[in-house]
């Protein structure tokens, strides 16, 4: 009996050692979990804030657009909303502050609720200057016409070449016009970014857009025609090199809550 007790007693140190190792392992796992939670919380708090929409459709947080260009773009986008109900917005930020542009774009469209609820026809042109990244975020209702491939082509052929030259105003204007063209099924640019002389003049494209906006606004009748003529003046003045005066376009024609499924394209310049 004595021998038996001594054998049982001899197992106690091993048992205590196993319990100690288990506690140490558990403590290490809990510490790792706490660290991950801490990092996750820090990352969430470090995310770049989304500016309030406030009825403004061209947000230039990086201050690369002149007041006249912003007013021109606001007028063009208002005319597009009046004639088609498509809601196109522009957001330019200095930096994404480490955040992925796709994720930030989704957060912006979710908060701004771009597009009408019935048509899901919102579009966001997102530009991050220091990161040298641009994204076109497309609502589900427009993915059939403004496809991922077409969005990438607009980024690469229209926006990026101008951005590389430091012409941010020209790049944003060209991007907005091309998005409108693509939605109407009229953007057919398959050329590489560097084009040969002698092709179709940009003025021809501008005139086509102006005519389409005027025709669409006249069909609506009433006050819609005013928006069309405002857009015509803005496009002719802005993309043609002139200047246009005007304040910011406000209003309550936003917040419809269209759906976005990740359609569009992110590119660099």
mmCIF file of C-alpha atoms in Angstrom:
data_model
loop_
_atom_site.group_PDB
_atom_site.id
_atom_site.type_symbol
_atom_site.label_atom_id
_atom_site.label_comp_id
_atom_site.label_asym_id
_atom_site.label_seq_id
_atom_site.Cartn_x
_atom_site.Cartn_y
_atom_site.Cartn_z
ATOM 1 C CA UNK A 1 0.000 0.000 0.000
ATOM 2 C CA UNK A 2 2.796 2.343 0.850
ATOM 3 C CA UNK A 3 4.394 1.731 -2.544
ATOM 4 C CA UNK A 4 1.144 2.402 -4.285
ATOM 5 C CA UNK A 5 0.742 5.750 -2.533
ATOM 6 C CA UNK A 6 4.246 6.811 -3.424
ATOM 7 C CA UNK A 7 3.593 6.037 -7.091
ATOM 8 C CA UNK A 8 0.420 8.099 -7.066
ATOM 9 C CA UNK A 9 2.183 10.916 -5.281
ATOM 10 C CA UNK A 10 4.963 10.893 -7.835
ATOM 11 C CA UNK A 11 2.488 11.879 -10.524
ATOM 12 C CA UNK A 12 1.527 15.154 -8.860
ATOM 13 C CA UNK A 13 4.527 17.204 -10.044
ATOM 14 C CA UNK A 14 3.908 16.175 -13.658
ATOM 15 C CA UNK A 15 0.258 17.096 -13.304
ATOM 16 C CA UNK A 16 1.096 20.482 -11.847
ATOM 17 C CA UNK A 17 3.617 21.061 -14.622
ATOM 18 C CA UNK A 18 1.007 20.248 -17.283
ATOM 19 C CA UNK A 19 -1.499 22.606 -15.684
ATOM 20 C CA UNK A 20 1.137 25.327 -15.569
ATOM 21 C CA UNK A 21 1.959 24.882 -19.259
ATOM 22 C CA UNK A 22 -1.735 24.993 -20.119
ATOM 23 C CA UNK A 23 -2.218 28.210 -18.163
ATOM 24 C CA UNK A 24 0.826 29.732 -19.846
ATOM 25 C CA UNK A 25 -0.480 28.755 -23.286
ATOM 26 C CA UNK A 26 -3.933 30.120 -22.474
ATOM 27 C CA UNK A 27 -2.408 33.380 -21.252
ATOM 28 C CA UNK A 28 -0.431 33.675 -24.480
ATOM 29 C CA UNK A 29 -3.525 33.072 -26.593
ATOM 30 C CA UNK A 30 -5.537 35.646 -24.669
ATOM 31 C CA UNK A 31 -2.722 38.162 -25.019
ATOM 32 C CA UNK A 32 -2.677 37.578 -28.782
ATOM 33 C CA UNK A 33 -6.438 38.036 -28.983
ATOM 34 C CA UNK A 34 -6.226 41.277 -27.015
ATOM 35 C CA UNK A 35 -3.467 42.540 -29.306
ATOM 36 C CA UNK A 36 -5.504 41.714 -32.414
ATOM 37 C CA UNK A 37 -8.565 43.445 -30.984
ATOM 38 C CA UNK A 38 -6.473 46.468 -30.067
ATOM 39 C CA UNK A 39 -4.972 46.686 -33.551
ATOM 40 C CA UNK A 40 -8.378 46.185 -35.127
ATOM 41 C CA UNK A 41 -9.907 48.968 -33.069
ATOM 42 C CA UNK A 42 -7.001 51.264 -33.839
ATOM 43 C CA UNK A 43 -7.379 50.540 -37.551
ATOM 44 C CA UNK A 44 -11.095 51.256 -37.473
ATOM 45 C CA UNK A 45 -10.519 54.545 -35.690
ATOM 46 C CA UNK A 46 -7.708 55.397 -38.129
ATOM 47 C CA UNK A 47 -9.936 55.040 -41.187
ATOM 48 C CA UNK A 48 -10.279 58.190 -43.226
ATOM 49 C CA UNK A 49 -13.488 60.026 -42.437
ATOM 50 C CA UNK A 50 -16.145 60.343 -45.129
ATOM 51 C CA UNK A 51 -17.171 63.991 -45.611
ATOM 52 C CA UNK A 52 -20.842 64.846 -45.351
ATOM 53 C CA UNK A 53 -22.602 64.995 -48.698
ATOM 54 C CA UNK A 54 -24.537 68.139 -47.831
ATOM 55 C CA UNK A 55 -26.084 68.433 -51.301
ATOM 56 C CA UNK A 56 -22.638 69.025 -52.836
ATOM 57 C CA UNK A 57 -21.684 66.695 -55.682
ATOM 58 C CA UNK A 58 -18.054 67.747 -56.188
ATOM 59 C CA UNK A 59 -16.011 67.439 -52.990
ATOM 60 C CA UNK A 60 -12.412 68.580 -53.394
ATOM 61 C CA UNK A 61 -10.662 67.803 -50.107
ATOM 62 C CA UNK A 62 -7.262 68.133 -51.827
ATOM 63 C CA UNK A 63 -7.933 71.642 -53.188
ATOM 64 C CA UNK A 64 -6.857 70.864 -56.745
ATOM 65 C CA UNK A 65 -9.938 72.343 -58.463
ATOM 66 C CA UNK A 66 -10.627 76.033 -58.947
ATOM 67 C CA UNK A 67 -13.975 77.425 -57.742
ATOM 68 C CA UNK A 68 -15.072 77.977 -61.338
ATOM 69 C CA UNK A 69 -14.288 74.382 -62.308
ATOM 70 C CA UNK A 70 -16.212 73.061 -59.315
ATOM 71 C CA UNK A 71 -19.193 75.231 -60.269
ATOM 72 C CA UNK A 72 -19.027 73.989 -63.861
ATOM 73 C CA UNK A 73 -18.905 70.370 -62.804
ATOM 74 C CA UNK A 74 -21.757 70.868 -60.338
ATOM 75 C CA UNK A 75 -23.862 72.327 -63.158
ATOM 76 C CA UNK A 76 -23.089 69.422 -65.488
ATOM 77 C CA UNK A 77 -23.930 66.830 -62.829
ATOM 78 C CA UNK A 78 -27.145 68.637 -61.904
ATOM 79 C CA UNK A 79 -28.239 68.652 -65.554
ATOM 80 C CA UNK A 80 -27.521 64.925 -65.720
ATOM 81 C CA UNK A 81 -29.641 64.292 -62.624
ATOM 82 C CA UNK A 82 -32.459 66.438 -63.969
ATOM 83 C CA UNK A 83 -32.526 64.719 -67.363
ATOM 84 C CA UNK A 84 -31.761 61.084 -66.448
ATOM 85 C CA UNK A 85 -31.960 60.801 -62.621
ATOM 86 C CA UNK A 86 -28.410 59.339 -62.677
ATOM 87 C CA UNK A 87 -26.505 60.582 -59.644
ATOM 88 C CA UNK A 88 -22.797 61.095 -60.331
ATOM 89 C CA UNK A 89 -20.535 62.457 -57.587
ATOM 90 C CA UNK A 90 -16.845 63.375 -57.389
ATOM 91 C CA UNK A 91 -14.639 63.066 -54.319
ATOM 92 C CA UNK A 92 -10.977 64.094 -54.341
ATOM 93 C CA UNK A 93 -8.920 63.407 -51.206
ATOM 94 C CA UNK A 94 -5.259 64.181 -50.479
ATOM 95 C CA UNK A 95 -4.581 60.628 -49.266
ATOM 96 C CA UNK A 96 -6.390 57.425 -48.365
ATOM 97 C CA UNK A 97 -4.291 57.333 -45.164
ATOM 98 C CA UNK A 98 -3.446 53.668 -45.666
ATOM 99 C CA UNK A 99 -6.954 52.523 -46.497
ATOM 100 C CA UNK A 100 -7.780 50.500 -49.587
ATOM 101 C CA UNK A 101 -9.453 52.656 -52.252
ATOM 102 C CA UNK A 102 -12.094 50.004 -52.980
ATOM 103 C CA UNK A 103 -13.134 49.825 -49.336
ATOM 104 C CA UNK A 104 -13.155 53.584 -48.929
ATOM 105 C CA UNK A 105 -15.220 53.983 -52.083
ATOM 106 C CA UNK A 106 -17.875 51.605 -50.739
ATOM 107 C CA UNK A 107 -17.982 53.502 -47.445
ATOM 108 C CA UNK A 108 -18.482 56.769 -49.320
ATOM 109 C CA UNK A 109 -21.343 55.553 -51.530
ATOM 110 C CA UNK A 110 -23.002 53.875 -48.550
ATOM 111 C CA UNK A 111 -22.915 57.079 -46.516
ATOM 112 C CA UNK A 112 -23.837 59.368 -49.419
ATOM 113 C CA UNK A 113 -26.558 56.965 -50.622
ATOM 114 C CA UNK A 114 -25.872 57.723 -54.262
ATOM 115 C CA UNK A 115 -28.430 56.685 -56.838
ATOM 116 C CA UNK A 116 -32.170 56.320 -56.619
ATOM 117 C CA UNK A 117 -33.535 53.392 -54.663
ATOM 118 C CA UNK A 118 -35.515 52.069 -57.633
ATOM 119 C CA UNK A 119 -32.770 52.381 -60.273
ATOM 120 C CA UNK A 120 -29.488 51.966 -58.339
ATOM 121 C CA UNK A 121 -28.026 54.524 -60.729
ATOM 122 C CA UNK A 122 -25.257 56.147 -58.702
ATOM 123 C CA UNK A 123 -21.619 56.650 -59.729
ATOM 124 C CA UNK A 124 -18.659 57.880 -57.690
ATOM 125 C CA UNK A 125 -15.440 59.203 -59.206
ATOM 126 C CA UNK A 126 -12.914 58.890 -56.372
ATOM 127 C CA UNK A 127 -9.393 60.344 -56.617
ATOM 128 C CA UNK A 128 -6.548 60.044 -54.077
ATOM 129 C CA UNK A 129 -3.815 62.504 -55.089
ATOM 130 C CA UNK A 130 -0.843 61.386 -52.961
ATOM 131 C CA UNK A 131 -1.617 57.695 -53.479
ATOM 132 C CA UNK A 132 -1.928 58.306 -57.247
ATOM 133 C CA UNK A 133 -5.058 56.178 -57.386
ATOM 134 C CA UNK A 134 -8.419 56.682 -59.033
ATOM 135 C CA UNK A 135 -11.604 54.632 -58.826
ATOM 136 C CA UNK A 136 -14.953 54.687 -60.584
ATOM 137 C CA UNK A 137 -17.558 53.088 -58.295
ATOM 138 C CA UNK A 138 -20.652 52.028 -60.227
ATOM 139 C CA UNK A 139 -24.156 51.360 -58.912
ATOM 140 C CA UNK A 140 -25.711 48.017 -59.746
ATOM 141 C CA UNK A 141 -28.252 49.574 -62.080
ATOM 142 C CA UNK A 142 -25.517 51.014 -64.328
ATOM 143 C CA UNK A 143 -23.081 48.093 -64.351
ATOM 144 C CA UNK A 144 -24.494 46.907 -67.683
ATOM 145 C CA UNK A 145 -23.505 50.115 -69.490
ATOM 146 C CA UNK A 146 -20.628 51.406 -67.350
ATOM 147 C CA UNK A 147 -18.833 48.071 -67.126
ATOM 148 C CA UNK A 148 -15.659 47.287 -65.200
ATOM 149 C CA UNK A 149 -13.659 47.207 -68.446
ATOM 150 C CA UNK A 150 -15.107 50.504 -69.628
ATOM 151 C CA UNK A 151 -14.475 52.131 -66.254
ATOM 152 C CA UNK A 152 -10.845 51.017 -66.391
ATOM 153 C CA UNK A 153 -10.517 52.348 -69.935
ATOM 154 C CA UNK A 154 -11.813 55.740 -68.846
ATOM 155 C CA UNK A 155 -9.352 55.785 -65.954
ATOM 156 C CA UNK A 156 -6.405 54.756 -68.106
ATOM 157 C CA UNK A 157 -7.140 56.664 -71.318
ATOM 158 C CA UNK A 158 -8.882 59.821 -70.141
ATOM 159 C CA UNK A 159 -7.991 60.528 -66.530
ATOM 160 C CA UNK A 160 -4.537 59.065 -65.865
ATOM 161 C CA UNK A 161 -2.675 60.754 -68.783
ATOM 162 C CA UNK A 162 -3.853 64.173 -67.630
ATOM 163 C CA UNK A 163 -3.084 63.436 -63.990
ATOM 164 C CA UNK A 164 0.459 62.391 -64.917
ATOM 165 C CA UNK A 165 0.918 65.855 -66.383
ATOM 166 C CA UNK A 166 -0.397 67.466 -63.211
ATOM 167 C CA UNK A 167 -3.621 68.501 -64.940
ATOM 168 C CA UNK A 168 -6.061 67.403 -62.260
ATOM 169 C CA UNK A 169 -8.826 69.696 -63.455
ATOM 170 C CA UNK A 170 -8.592 68.369 -67.001
ATOM 171 C CA UNK A 171 -8.521 64.773 -65.772
ATOM 172 C CA UNK A 172 -11.607 65.155 -63.593
ATOM 173 C CA UNK A 173 -13.524 66.957 -66.350
ATOM 174 C CA UNK A 174 -12.595 64.307 -68.909
ATOM 175 C CA UNK A 175 -13.593 61.582 -66.460
ATOM 176 C CA UNK A 176 -17.021 63.102 -65.811
ATOM 177 C CA UNK A 177 -17.732 63.623 -69.514
ATOM 178 C CA UNK A 178 -16.597 60.075 -70.336
ATOM 179 C CA UNK A 179 -18.762 58.577 -67.591
ATOM 180 C CA UNK A 180 -21.795 60.423 -68.966
ATOM 181 C CA UNK A 181 -20.930 59.243 -72.478
ATOM 182 C CA UNK A 182 -20.492 55.654 -71.346
ATOM 183 C CA UNK A 183 -23.859 55.589 -69.595
ATOM 184 C CA UNK A 184 -25.490 56.848 -72.799
ATOM 185 C CA UNK A 185 -23.619 54.187 -74.808
ATOM 186 C CA UNK A 186 -21.542 56.763 -76.677
ATOM 187 C CA UNK A 187 -18.073 56.266 -75.241
ATOM 188 C CA UNK A 188 -16.176 54.189 -77.784
ATOM 189 C CA UNK A 189 -12.574 55.182 -77.147
ATOM 190 C CA UNK A 190 -10.396 52.118 -77.690
ATOM 191 C CA UNK A 191 -7.212 54.088 -78.352
ATOM 192 C CA UNK A 192 -4.145 53.954 -76.088
ATOM 193 C CA UNK A 193 -3.558 56.994 -73.874
ATOM 194 C CA UNK A 194 -1.133 58.606 -76.356
ATOM 195 C CA UNK A 195 -3.131 59.439 -79.459
ATOM 196 C CA UNK A 196 -1.984 60.544 -82.868
ATOM 197 C CA UNK A 197 -2.955 63.923 -84.181
ATOM 198 C CA UNK A 198 -5.697 64.164 -86.720
ATOM 199 C CA UNK A 199 -8.268 62.174 -84.749
ATOM 200 C CA UNK A 200 -11.643 63.411 -83.628
ATOM 201 C CA UNK A 201 -11.338 66.747 -81.911
ATOM 202 C CA UNK A 202 -12.278 66.927 -78.210
ATOM 203 C CA UNK A 203 -14.466 69.892 -79.155
ATOM 204 C CA UNK A 204 -16.614 67.555 -81.253
ATOM 205 C CA UNK A 205 -17.202 65.342 -78.218
ATOM 206 C CA UNK A 206 -18.072 68.374 -76.102
ATOM 207 C CA UNK A 207 -20.595 69.612 -78.667
ATOM 208 C CA UNK A 208 -22.228 66.175 -78.838
ATOM 209 C CA UNK A 209 -22.665 66.095 -75.059
ATOM 210 C CA UNK A 210 -24.056 69.635 -75.062
ATOM 211 C CA UNK A 211 -26.617 68.805 -77.734
ATOM 212 C CA UNK A 212 -27.693 65.640 -75.917
ATOM 213 C CA UNK A 213 -28.152 67.479 -72.622
ATOM 214 C CA UNK A 214 -30.188 70.244 -74.268
ATOM 215 C CA UNK A 215 -32.386 67.751 -76.104
ATOM 216 C CA UNK A 216 -32.947 65.728 -72.924
ATOM 217 C CA UNK A 217 -33.810 68.812 -70.907
ATOM 218 C CA UNK A 218 -36.256 70.071 -73.546
ATOM 219 C CA UNK A 219 -38.063 66.734 -73.526
ATOM 220 C CA UNK A 220 -38.677 67.116 -69.823
ATOM 221 C CA UNK A 221 -40.270 70.515 -70.385
ATOM 222 C CA UNK A 222 -40.736 73.246 -67.818
ATOM 223 C CA UNK A 223 -37.724 74.131 -65.671
ATOM 224 C CA UNK A 224 -35.668 71.208 -66.945
ATOM 225 C CA UNK A 225 -34.529 73.250 -69.922
ATOM 226 C CA UNK A 226 -32.700 75.655 -67.657
ATOM 227 C CA UNK A 227 -30.508 72.860 -66.332
ATOM 228 C CA UNK A 228 -29.645 71.803 -69.869
ATOM 229 C CA UNK A 229 -28.491 75.267 -70.867
ATOM 230 C CA UNK A 230 -26.526 75.625 -67.624
ATOM 231 C CA UNK A 231 -24.771 72.345 -68.428
ATOM 232 C CA UNK A 232 -24.053 73.461 -71.978
ATOM 233 C CA UNK A 233 -22.440 76.652 -70.716
ATOM 234 C CA UNK A 234 -20.445 74.792 -68.083
ATOM 235 C CA UNK A 235 -19.108 72.220 -70.515
ATOM 236 C CA UNK A 236 -18.237 74.780 -73.159
ATOM 237 C CA UNK A 237 -16.575 77.052 -70.621
ATOM 238 C CA UNK A 238 -14.874 74.376 -68.533
ATOM 239 C CA UNK A 239 -13.647 71.857 -71.073
ATOM 240 C CA UNK A 240 -13.160 74.476 -73.760
ATOM 241 C CA UNK A 241 -10.851 76.552 -71.586
ATOM 242 C CA UNK A 242 -13.186 79.394 -70.582
ATOM 243 C CA UNK A 243 -14.328 80.409 -67.144
ATOM 244 C CA UNK A 244 -17.748 80.372 -65.597
ATOM 245 C CA UNK A 245 -18.963 82.061 -62.464
ATOM 246 C CA UNK A 246 -21.367 80.489 -60.033
ATOM 247 C CA UNK A 247 -21.761 79.261 -56.500
ATOM 248 C CA UNK A 248 -22.118 75.741 -55.193
ATOM 249 C CA UNK A 249 -25.098 73.684 -56.203
ATOM 250 C CA UNK A 250 -27.076 72.519 -53.190
ATOM 251 C CA UNK A 251 -30.474 70.956 -52.907
ATOM 252 C CA UNK A 252 -32.200 67.894 -51.632
ATOM 253 C CA UNK A 253 -31.852 65.764 -54.777
ATOM 254 C CA UNK A 254 -29.667 63.176 -53.088
ATOM 255 C CA UNK A 255 -29.907 60.414 -50.545
ATOM 256 C CA UNK A 256 -31.983 57.963 -52.569
ATOM 257 C CA UNK A 257 -30.034 54.962 -51.359
ATOM 258 C CA UNK A 258 -29.055 53.053 -54.493
ATOM 259 C CA UNK A 259 -27.230 49.709 -54.200
ATOM 260 C CA UNK A 260 -23.565 49.111 -55.037
ATOM 261 C CA UNK A 261 -22.063 45.698 -55.594
ATOM 262 C CA UNK A 262 -18.399 46.567 -56.140
ATOM 263 C CA UNK A 263 -18.715 47.308 -59.858
ATOM 264 C CA UNK A 264 -16.232 49.698 -61.445
ATOM 265 C CA UNK A 265 -12.465 49.883 -61.585
ATOM 266 C CA UNK A 266 -9.500 51.063 -59.516
ATOM 267 C CA UNK A 267 -6.378 52.219 -61.345
ATOM 268 C CA UNK A 268 -3.140 54.119 -60.754
ATOM 269 C CA UNK A 269 -1.354 56.838 -62.712
#
